[in-house]
Amino acid sequence: MADIETIASKIKAGQINRVVVLAGAGISTAAGVPDFRTPETGLYAKLAPLCLPYPEAIFHINYFGHTPEPFYALARARNPVNLKPTVSHAFLALLAKKNLLHFLFTQNIDGLELDAGVPGDKMMAVHGNWKSQRCHKCKTPYPDDLMQQAVNSGDVPYCLVAECGGAVKPDVVFFGESVAPRFEEEEPKVREADLMLIMGTSLKVNPCTRLPPQVPDGVPRVLLNMDTVGGIGGRASDVSILGACDDGVRQLADAFGWRDELESLWAGAVAAKPTGAEVDTMALLDESIEKLAKKMEGSRQVPEGHRRMLEAHLGSKSTNMECVVRFRQLRSLSGPNGPITTS
Ligand code: OAD
């Protein structure tokens, strides 16, 4: 495998000019948002008490269409207005400032890359961002101030078009929806890269998962992640910097001779981001999940759409059998819909 020094000497010699970055939730965990798939601390593990049909359902457009309550119960804790950029975000902005950032694909919806100073034309938030919202049915835009009220209260906002009444959804791409066509337009940039950085992603979600294999052979791919993912490390030119990506970018900045510039850019970005009252987003998330779980447990109604999706996913590896048992009990208390079975 190659190493940081090899990359540093190429940077210093001006042999690297087109850096393509693929980022995921791991670059924002230090800002106070859990990632999705880390066992125990990731959002999907934390959601277990909610007995969702399967964890990703909370972000599936079909589930949201009939049961938007869980999404909104957690919205305040995941609302990016309360978040500040991390040093990893600042590193991306520094790459842009040095004219080395060819393109950034981020799967994150928090907009922290823009807050850190990455120019909008140098990046795509592949899963959209949380800066606007509209009715998920008729697509009528919904005002920011009303959305902020809904996020703060945890109440589902509904379309202002009276005859529609669909739930309002932030302009983020849910499972079951397509990413914007711009993705395919920008995708060839990966093949033009002379360095790719892959940061804080499990590489489990399409379409971003297909980007790293397109980097030409011999072009270094540097993984900054807690663990090895997606076969990165399998090529002689790959470099793995395992651990927190904030530590990883500092190692790179030291090797490139950029450390002071990085720290001062980061401090500036943090100071420039106005946030509301300080919120402990991690604690708020745990509280919100507990509150909603109690509410759902106390309810004798299983929403129809929830029941259908749960049944459709029985037998998959994410089936939570405790939840199935609980719904069976509820069914026998309340119901005509027949038993949920695992066969
Ligand atoms: P995941 O949660 O799947 O993966 C995050 C990765 O970052 C894992 O490999 C962690 O080990 C690593 N990680 C966590 N904290 C880190 C840190 N401080 N430093 C370095 N690495 C760290 O998140 P994504 O890959 O971003 O989509 O998930 C992709 C998509 O799945 C998300 O955009 C979201 C989700 O469901 C939708 O909701 C549509």
Coordinates of C-alpha atoms and ligand atoms in Angstrom, one line a residue:
M1 CA 0.0 0.0 0.0
A2 CA 1.0 3.6 -0.6
D3 CA 1.4 6.0 2.4
I4 CA 0.7 9.6 3.5
E5 CA 4.3 10.6 2.6
T6 CA 3.9 9.5 -1.0
I7 CA 0.7 11.6 -1.3
A8 CA 2.4 14.6 0.5
S9 CA 5.3 14.6 -1.9
K10 CA 3.0 14.5 -4.9
I11 CA 1.0 17.4 -3.5
K12 CA 4.1 19.4 -2.8
A13 CA 5.5 18.7 -6.3
G14 CA 2.2 19.9 -7.9
Q15 CA 1.4 16.5 -9.3
I16 CA -2.0 16.3 -7.6
N17 CA -4.5 19.0 -8.8
R18 CA -7.8 17.3 -9.1
V19 CA -9.0 15.9 -5.8
V20 CA -12.4 14.2 -5.8
V21 CA -13.9 13.6 -2.4
L22 CA -16.7 11.2 -1.3
A23 CA -18.0 12.0 2.2
G24 CA -20.6 10.5 4.5
A25 CA -22.0 10.8 8.0
G26 CA -18.7 10.1 9.7
I27 CA -17.5 13.6 8.9
S28 CA -20.3 15.1 10.9
T29 CA -20.3 12.8 14.0
A30 CA -17.9 15.3 15.7
A31 CA -20.5 18.0 15.1
G32 CA -23.0 16.1 17.2
V33 CA -25.0 13.9 14.8
P34 CA -24.7 10.1 15.1
D35 CA -23.9 8.3 11.9
F36 CA -26.4 5.7 10.6
R37 CA -24.8 2.2 10.7
T38 CA -22.2 2.1 13.5
P39 CA -23.4 -0.7 15.8
E40 CA -24.9 0.7 19.1
T41 CA -24.2 4.4 18.6
G42 CA -25.5 4.8 15.0
L43 CA -29.0 6.1 14.4
Y44 CA -30.4 2.8 13.1
A45 CA -29.3 1.0 16.3
K46 CA -30.8 3.8 18.4
L47 CA -34.1 3.5 16.7
A48 CA -34.7 -0.1 17.8
P49 CA -37.3 0.8 20.6
L50 CA -39.5 2.4 17.9
C51 CA -40.2 -1.0 16.3
L52 CA -40.0 0.4 12.8
P53 CA -40.6 -2.2 10.0
Y54 CA -36.8 -1.9 9.4
P55 CA -34.5 0.9 10.5
E56 CA -34.1 2.7 7.1
A57 CA -37.9 2.9 6.9
I58 CA -37.8 6.2 8.8
F59 CA -36.2 7.7 5.6
H60 CA -38.3 5.7 3.1
I61 CA -40.7 7.7 1.0
N62 CA -43.5 5.1 1.3
Y63 CA -43.2 4.9 5.1
F64 CA -43.1 8.7 5.4
G65 CA -46.2 9.0 3.2
H66 CA -48.4 7.2 5.8
T67 CA -46.3 7.5 9.0
P68 CA -44.3 10.8 9.1
E69 CA -44.5 11.0 12.9
P70 CA -41.2 9.2 13.7
F71 CA -39.3 11.5 11.3
Y72 CA -40.6 14.6 12.9
A73 CA -40.1 13.3 16.4
L74 CA -36.4 13.2 15.7
A75 CA -36.2 16.2 13.4
R76 CA -35.1 18.7 16.0
A77 CA -32.2 16.6 17.2
R78 CA -31.0 16.2 13.6
N79 CA -31.7 19.7 12.5
P80 CA -28.5 21.2 11.0
V81 CA -29.3 24.7 12.2
N82 CA -27.8 23.6 15.5
L83 CA -24.6 22.2 14.0
K84 CA -21.2 23.7 13.4
P85 CA -18.6 22.5 10.8
T86 CA -15.9 20.0 11.9
V87 CA -12.2 20.2 11.1
S88 CA -12.9 17.6 8.4
H89 CA -15.4 20.1 6.7
A90 CA -12.7 22.8 7.0
F91 CA -10.2 20.5 5.3
L92 CA -12.6 20.2 2.3
A93 CA -12.9 24.0 2.2
L94 CA -9.1 24.3 2.3
L95 CA -8.7 22.0 -0.6
A96 CA -11.1 24.3 -2.6
K97 CA -9.2 27.4 -1.4
K98 CA -6.0 25.8 -2.8
N99 CA -7.7 25.1 -6.1
L100 CA -7.2 21.4 -5.6
L101 CA -10.9 20.3 -5.1
H102 CA -12.1 18.9 -8.4
F103 CA -15.4 17.8 -6.9
L104 CA -17.0 16.8 -3.6
F105 CA -19.9 14.3 -3.5
T106 CA -21.4 14.3 -0.1
Q107 CA -24.1 12.0 1.1
N108 CA -24.8 14.3 4.1
I109 CA -27.8 16.6 4.2
D110 CA -26.5 19.0 6.9
G111 CA -24.9 21.5 4.6
L112 CA -21.9 21.8 6.8
E113 CA -19.5 21.6 3.8
L114 CA -21.1 24.9 2.5
D115 CA -21.0 26.4 6.0
A116 CA -17.2 25.6 6.1
G117 CA -16.7 27.4 2.8
V118 CA -16.8 24.8 0.0
P119 CA -18.2 26.6 -3.1
G120 CA -21.6 25.2 -4.2
D121 CA -20.4 24.6 -7.8
K122 CA -17.6 22.3 -6.5
M123 CA -20.0 20.0 -4.7
M124 CA -23.1 18.0 -4.8
A125 CA -25.2 17.0 -1.8
V126 CA -26.3 13.8 -3.5
H127 CA -29.1 13.1 -1.0
G128 CA -30.2 16.7 -1.1
N129 CA -30.1 19.1 1.8
W130 CA -32.3 20.4 4.6
K131 CA -32.4 24.0 3.5
S132 CA -35.9 23.9 1.9
Q133 CA -39.0 21.7 2.1
R134 CA -42.2 21.0 0.2
C135 CA -45.3 18.8 0.4
H136 CA -44.2 15.2 -0.5
K137 CA -47.4 14.7 -2.5
C138 CA -48.2 17.9 -4.5
K139 CA -44.7 19.4 -4.1
T140 CA -46.0 22.8 -3.0
P141 CA -43.1 24.6 -1.2
Y142 CA -43.7 25.2 2.5
P143 CA -42.5 28.3 4.3
D144 CA -39.2 28.2 6.3
D145 CA -40.6 29.8 9.5
L146 CA -43.5 27.3 9.7
M147 CA -41.1 24.4 9.1
Q148 CA -38.8 25.6 11.8
Q149 CA -41.8 25.7 14.2
A150 CA -42.7 22.2 13.3
V151 CA -39.1 20.9 13.7
N152 CA -38.9 22.6 17.1
S153 CA -42.3 21.2 18.3
G154 CA -41.9 17.8 16.7
D155 CA -45.4 18.1 15.1
V156 CA -45.8 17.0 11.5
P157 CA -46.4 20.0 9.2
Y158 CA -49.0 19.4 6.5
C159 CA -49.5 20.9 3.1
L160 CA -51.1 24.4 3.1
V161 CA -53.1 23.4 0.0
A162 CA -56.3 22.4 1.8
E163 CA -57.4 19.7 -0.6
C164 CA -54.0 18.1 -0.5
G165 CA -53.1 17.7 3.1
G166 CA -49.8 15.7 2.4
A167 CA -47.0 15.7 5.0
V168 CA -44.3 18.3 4.3
K169 CA -40.8 16.8 3.7
P170 CA -37.4 18.5 3.7
D171 CA -35.9 18.5 0.2
V172 CA -33.7 15.5 1.0
V173 CA -33.7 12.3 -1.1
F174 CA -35.4 9.5 0.8
F175 CA -35.0 5.8 0.0
G176 CA -37.4 5.0 -2.9
E177 CA -36.6 8.4 -4.5
S178 CA -34.1 9.2 -7.3
V179 CA -31.1 11.4 -6.8
A180 CA -31.0 14.6 -9.0
P181 CA -29.8 14.1 -12.6
R182 CA -26.8 16.3 -11.8
F183 CA -25.2 13.2 -10.2
E184 CA -24.7 11.5 -13.5
E185 CA -23.4 14.7 -15.0
E186 CA -20.7 15.1 -12.3
E187 CA -19.9 11.4 -12.1
P188 CA -17.2 11.5 -14.8
K189 CA -15.1 13.8 -12.6
V190 CA -14.2 10.7 -10.6
R191 CA -12.4 9.3 -13.7
E192 CA -10.5 12.6 -14.0
A193 CA -9.3 12.5 -10.4
D194 CA -5.6 12.4 -9.6
L195 CA -6.5 11.7 -5.9
M196 CA -9.7 10.5 -4.3
L197 CA -10.5 10.9 -0.6
I198 CA -13.2 8.7 0.9
M199 CA -14.3 10.0 4.3
G200 CA -16.7 8.8 6.9
T201 CA -18.9 6.5 4.8
S202 CA -19.7 2.8 5.0
L203 CA -20.1 2.8 1.2
K204 CA -23.3 0.9 1.6
V205 CA -25.8 3.2 -0.2
N206 CA -26.2 3.7 -4.0
P207 CA -25.4 5.6 -6.1
C208 CA -22.3 6.9 -4.2
T209 CA -21.0 3.4 -3.6
R210 CA -20.3 3.1 -7.3
L211 CA -17.8 6.0 -7.3
P212 CA -14.6 4.7 -5.8
P213 CA -14.2 1.8 -8.2
Q214 CA -14.2 4.3 -11.1
V215 CA -11.0 5.9 -10.0
P216 CA -8.4 4.9 -12.6
D217 CA -5.9 2.2 -11.5
G218 CA -2.7 3.7 -10.1
V219 CA -4.5 6.9 -8.9
P220 CA -4.4 7.0 -5.1
R221 CA -7.6 6.5 -3.1
V222 CA -7.2 7.6 0.5
L223 CA -9.7 6.3 3.1
L224 CA -10.3 8.3 6.2
N225 CA -12.7 6.2 8.2
M226 CA -13.1 4.3 11.5
D227 CA -12.9 1.0 9.7
T228 CA -12.0 -0.5 6.3
V229 CA -15.0 -0.3 3.9
G230 CA -15.9 -1.1 0.3
G231 CA -12.6 -2.9 -0.5
I232 CA -10.6 0.3 -0.3
G233 CA -7.0 -0.8 0.5
G234 CA -7.2 -3.5 -2.1
R235 CA -5.1 -1.6 -4.6
A236 CA -1.3 -0.9 -4.3
S237 CA -2.0 2.8 -4.6
D238 CA -4.6 2.9 -1.8
V239 CA -3.9 4.5 1.5
S240 CA -6.0 3.8 4.7
I241 CA -5.9 6.3 7.6
L242 CA -8.1 4.5 10.1
G243 CA -9.6 6.3 13.1
A244 CA -11.5 9.6 13.5
C245 CA -11.4 11.5 10.2
D246 CA -10.7 14.8 12.1
D247 CA -7.4 13.1 13.2
G248 CA -6.9 11.8 9.7
V249 CA -7.2 15.2 8.1
R250 CA -4.9 16.7 10.7
Q251 CA -2.3 14.1 9.8
L252 CA -2.7 15.0 6.1
A253 CA -2.5 18.7 6.9
D254 CA 0.7 18.1 8.9
A255 CA 2.3 16.1 6.0
F256 CA 1.2 18.8 3.5
G257 CA 2.5 21.7 5.6
W258 CA -1.1 23.1 5.9
R259 CA -1.8 22.6 9.6
D260 CA -2.0 26.2 10.8
E261 CA -4.0 27.2 7.8
L262 CA -6.4 24.4 8.5
E263 CA -6.9 25.2 12.1
S264 CA -7.5 28.9 11.4
L265 CA -9.9 28.2 8.6
W266 CA -11.8 25.9 10.9
A267 CA -11.9 28.4 13.8
G268 CA -13.3 31.0 11.3
A269 CA -16.0 28.7 10.0
V270 CA -17.1 27.8 13.5
A271 CA -17.3 31.4 14.5
A272 CA -19.2 32.4 11.4
K273 CA -22.0 29.8 11.8
P274 CA -24.8 31.4 13.7
T275 CA -26.6 28.8 15.8
G276 CA -29.6 29.1 18.1
A277 CA -29.4 28.1 21.7
E278 CA -26.7 25.5 22.4
V279 CA -28.4 22.1 22.0
D280 CA -26.9 18.8 23.1
T281 CA -28.1 17.1 19.9
M282 CA -27.0 13.6 21.0
A283 CA -28.9 13.8 24.3
L284 CA -31.9 15.4 22.6
L285 CA -32.0 12.5 20.1
D286 CA -32.0 9.9 22.9
E287 CA -34.7 11.7 24.8
S288 CA -36.9 12.1 21.6
I289 CA -36.6 8.4 20.8
E290 CA -37.5 7.4 24.3
K291 CA -40.5 9.7 24.3
L292 CA -41.8 8.4 21.0
A293 CA -41.2 4.8 21.9
K294 CA -43.3 5.3 25.1
K295 CA -46.1 7.0 23.0
M296 CA -46.1 4.2 20.5
E297 CA -46.1 1.5 23.1
G298 CA -49.0 3.1 24.9
S299 CA -51.0 3.2 21.7
R300 CA -53.3 0.3 20.9
Q301 CA -53.4 1.2 17.2
V302 CA -50.9 -0.1 14.7
P303 CA -51.0 2.2 11.7
E304 CA -52.1 0.3 8.6
G305 CA -49.1 1.3 6.5
H306 CA -46.7 0.5 9.3
R307 CA -48.3 -3.0 9.6
R308 CA -48.0 -3.6 5.9
M309 CA -44.4 -2.7 5.7
L310 CA -43.6 -4.7 8.9
E311 CA -45.2 -7.7 7.3
A312 CA -43.4 -7.2 4.0
H313 CA -40.1 -7.2 5.9
L314 CA -40.7 -10.2 8.2
G315 CA -37.9 -12.7 7.7
S316 CA -35.4 -10.1 6.5
K317 CA -32.2 -9.9 8.6
S318 CA -33.3 -6.7 10.2
T319 CA -36.6 -8.0 11.6
N320 CA -36.9 -7.1 15.2
M321 CA -38.8 -10.1 16.7
E322 CA -39.6 -8.4 19.9
C323 CA -41.6 -5.9 17.9
V324 CA -43.3 -8.6 16.0
V325 CA -44.4 -10.2 19.2
R326 CA -45.6 -6.9 20.5
F327 CA -47.7 -6.3 17.4
R328 CA -49.2 -9.8 17.6
Q329 CA -50.3 -9.0 21.1
L330 CA -51.8 -5.7 19.9
R331 CA -53.5 -7.4 17.1
S332 CA -55.2 -9.9 19.4
L333 CA -56.4 -7.0 21.5
S334 CA -57.6 -4.9 18.7
G335 CA -58.0 -6.8 15.8
P336 CA -59.5 -7.9 12.6
N337 CA -56.4 -7.9 10.4
G338 CA -55.2 -11.4 11.0
P339 CA -52.0 -12.5 12.6
I340 CA -48.6 -11.4 11.7
T341 CA -46.5 -14.5 11.0
T342 CA -42.9 -15.0 10.2
S343 CA -43.4 -17.7 7.5
Ligands
OAD1 P1 -23.0 5.2 7.6 O1 -23.5 5.4 9.0 O2 -23.5 4.1 6.8 O3 -21.4 5.1 7.7 C1 -20.6 6.0 8.4 C2 -19.2 5.5 8.4 O4 -18.4 6.5 9.0 C3 -18.9 4.2 9.1 O5 -18.0 3.4 8.4 C4 -18.3 4.6 10.4 O6 -17.3 3.7 10.9 C5 -17.6 5.9 10.0 N1 -17.4 6.9 11.0 C6 -18.2 7.3 12.0 N2 -17.7 8.3 12.7 C7 -16.5 8.6 12.2 C8 -15.5 9.5 12.4 N3 -15.6 10.4 13.4 N4 -14.4 9.5 11.7 C9 -14.2 8.6 10.7 N5 -15.2 7.7 10.3 C10 -16.3 7.7 11.1 O7 -23.2 6.6 6.9 P2 -23.2 6.9 5.3 O8 -22.2 6.0 4.6 O9 -23.0 8.4 5.2 O10 -29.1 8.1 3.4 O11 -24.6 6.5 4.9 C11 -25.1 6.7 3.6 C12 -26.5 7.0 3.6 O12 -27.2 6.0 4.4 C13 -26.9 8.3 4.3 O13 -26.8 9.4 3.5 C14 -28.4 8.1 4.6 C15 -28.2 6.7 5.2 O14 -29.4 5.9 5.3 C16 -30.5 8.4 3.5 O15 -31.1 8.6 4.5 C17 -31.1 8.4 2.1

